[in-house]
């Protein structure tokens, strides 16, 4: 017996027909609706930093991108609670919890792109010659050599 796959269906049809997928889709749509309602009560600057994580048993759990925004939102918690309770979707809201969760993709750190010119490297070498402290002299020489090495690597790759 050969396996015959079922005919291809559009994803939207699968999401509506298969019960676990339908439940998941309904929950995602509900959270999206709650997110829009929440954003209508937040300051514009806070909207991108605060997301609805769950809504159960009168407790709204909000995920915030960092401690700074969590603190700002905690100061506004009473006002936000009252404003959300006035909406039908949040009728039985009793409390709001904030959880700090940084974004999954780490922010790119600025790379140290400062480069020494050949003239600056030569000046550092000259300064190192007059230094009597061996550790300081070695550090200055390494700095000058690193500048020269980076220049030579750039010339090879160009």
XYZ file of C-alpha atoms in Angstrom:
158
model
C 0.000 0.000 0.000
C 1.342 3.353 -0.994
C 0.764 6.461 1.064
C -1.328 9.049 -0.696
C -1.067 12.512 0.813
C -4.233 14.485 1.189
C -4.746 17.211 -1.388
C -3.081 20.517 -0.626
C -5.238 23.078 1.097
C -4.681 26.757 1.665
C -3.219 27.544 5.116
C -6.272 29.574 6.100
C -8.502 26.538 5.500
C -6.251 24.334 7.652
C -6.239 26.894 10.453
C -10.040 26.949 10.461
C -10.610 23.169 10.184
C -8.043 21.471 12.434
C -9.205 21.934 16.026
C -5.828 22.514 17.773
C -4.825 24.992 15.096
C -8.198 26.702 15.276
C -7.891 27.090 19.058
C -4.377 28.473 18.683
C -5.521 30.906 16.008
C -8.445 32.055 18.165
C -6.124 32.647 21.128
C -3.677 34.603 18.940
C -6.505 36.741 17.559
C -7.800 37.380 21.093
C -4.354 38.461 22.302
C -3.974 40.692 19.254
C -7.322 42.343 20.058
C -6.291 42.833 23.700
C -2.957 44.273 22.528
C -4.760 46.869 20.395
C -6.965 47.823 23.345
C -3.924 48.113 25.617
C -2.059 50.243 23.080
C -5.002 52.626 22.910
C -4.371 53.416 26.603
C -0.557 53.599 26.489
C 1.588 56.550 25.628
C 2.895 56.296 22.053
C 6.495 55.852 23.214
C 5.571 52.894 25.464
C 3.614 50.940 22.851
C 6.566 49.164 21.278
C 7.931 48.171 24.711
C 4.803 46.582 26.222
C 2.998 43.459 24.975
C 0.140 41.357 26.285
C 1.426 37.934 27.333
C -1.700 36.475 28.922
C -5.124 37.333 30.294
C -6.460 34.857 32.890
C -8.536 34.970 36.039
C -8.691 38.761 36.180
C -4.919 39.136 35.817
C -3.313 40.778 32.827
C 0.344 39.833 32.341
C 2.336 42.331 30.317
C 5.820 41.662 28.982
C 8.018 44.763 28.961
C 11.320 45.050 27.087
C 13.409 46.497 29.936
C 13.341 47.646 33.524
C 13.114 51.307 32.578
C 9.786 50.843 30.825
C 8.523 48.470 33.521
C 9.144 51.154 36.133
C 7.422 53.822 34.050
C 4.410 51.565 33.521
C 4.224 50.633 37.202
C 3.920 54.335 38.031
C 0.939 54.463 35.668
C -0.547 51.171 36.836
C -3.573 52.618 38.670
C -4.536 54.856 35.767
C -4.026 52.019 33.278
C -6.036 49.577 35.413
C -8.977 52.001 35.663
C -8.902 52.767 31.930
C -8.810 49.087 30.966
C -11.540 48.119 33.454
C -13.839 50.572 31.688
C -13.547 48.456 28.514
C -15.848 45.482 28.023
C -13.000 43.090 27.156
C -11.301 43.827 30.487
C -14.469 43.957 32.586
C -13.247 41.629 35.355
C -9.657 42.928 35.420
C -8.332 42.977 38.990
C -4.603 43.449 38.581
C -1.821 44.010 36.091
C 1.508 42.220 36.370
C 4.648 43.330 34.556
C 7.397 40.958 33.529
C 10.676 42.235 32.118
C 11.842 40.191 29.156
C 14.467 41.642 26.825
C 13.949 41.101 23.100
C 15.153 37.748 21.786
C 17.470 39.380 19.291
C 20.215 41.163 21.236
C 20.837 44.755 20.281
C 23.951 45.139 18.188
C 26.699 46.732 20.134
C 28.671 49.410 18.435
C 32.001 48.032 17.408
C 35.051 50.071 18.259
C 35.875 51.303 14.789
C 38.327 53.995 15.809
C 41.505 53.470 13.882
C 44.887 55.041 14.364
C 46.555 56.649 11.415
C 50.136 55.714 10.545
C 51.205 59.141 11.804
C 49.466 58.574 15.170
C 51.042 55.106 15.494
C 54.477 56.621 14.840
C 53.837 59.324 17.466
C 52.863 56.668 20.020
C 56.059 54.733 19.244
C 58.082 57.911 19.727
C 56.385 58.557 23.053
C 57.029 54.976 24.164
C 60.777 55.408 23.610
C 60.975 58.084 26.301
C 58.982 56.127 28.935
C 60.936 54.475 31.742
C 58.011 52.394 33.073
C 58.347 49.057 31.255
C 54.649 48.106 31.467
C 53.490 51.438 30.103
C 56.104 51.343 27.343
C 55.029 47.807 26.341
C 51.357 48.850 26.287
C 52.087 51.853 24.061
C 54.182 49.724 21.704
C 51.376 47.141 21.453
C 48.907 49.910 20.662
C 51.132 51.267 17.904
C 51.762 47.759 16.531
C 48.027 46.956 16.483
C 47.390 50.054 14.388
C 50.130 49.017 11.951
C 48.854 45.411 11.830
C 45.266 46.536 11.069
C 46.511 48.736 8.241
C 48.531 45.890 6.716
C 45.527 43.498 6.993
C 43.283 46.030 5.275
C 45.818 46.456 2.472
C 45.973 42.672 1.930
C 42.168 42.306 1.709
C 41.754 45.287 -0.613
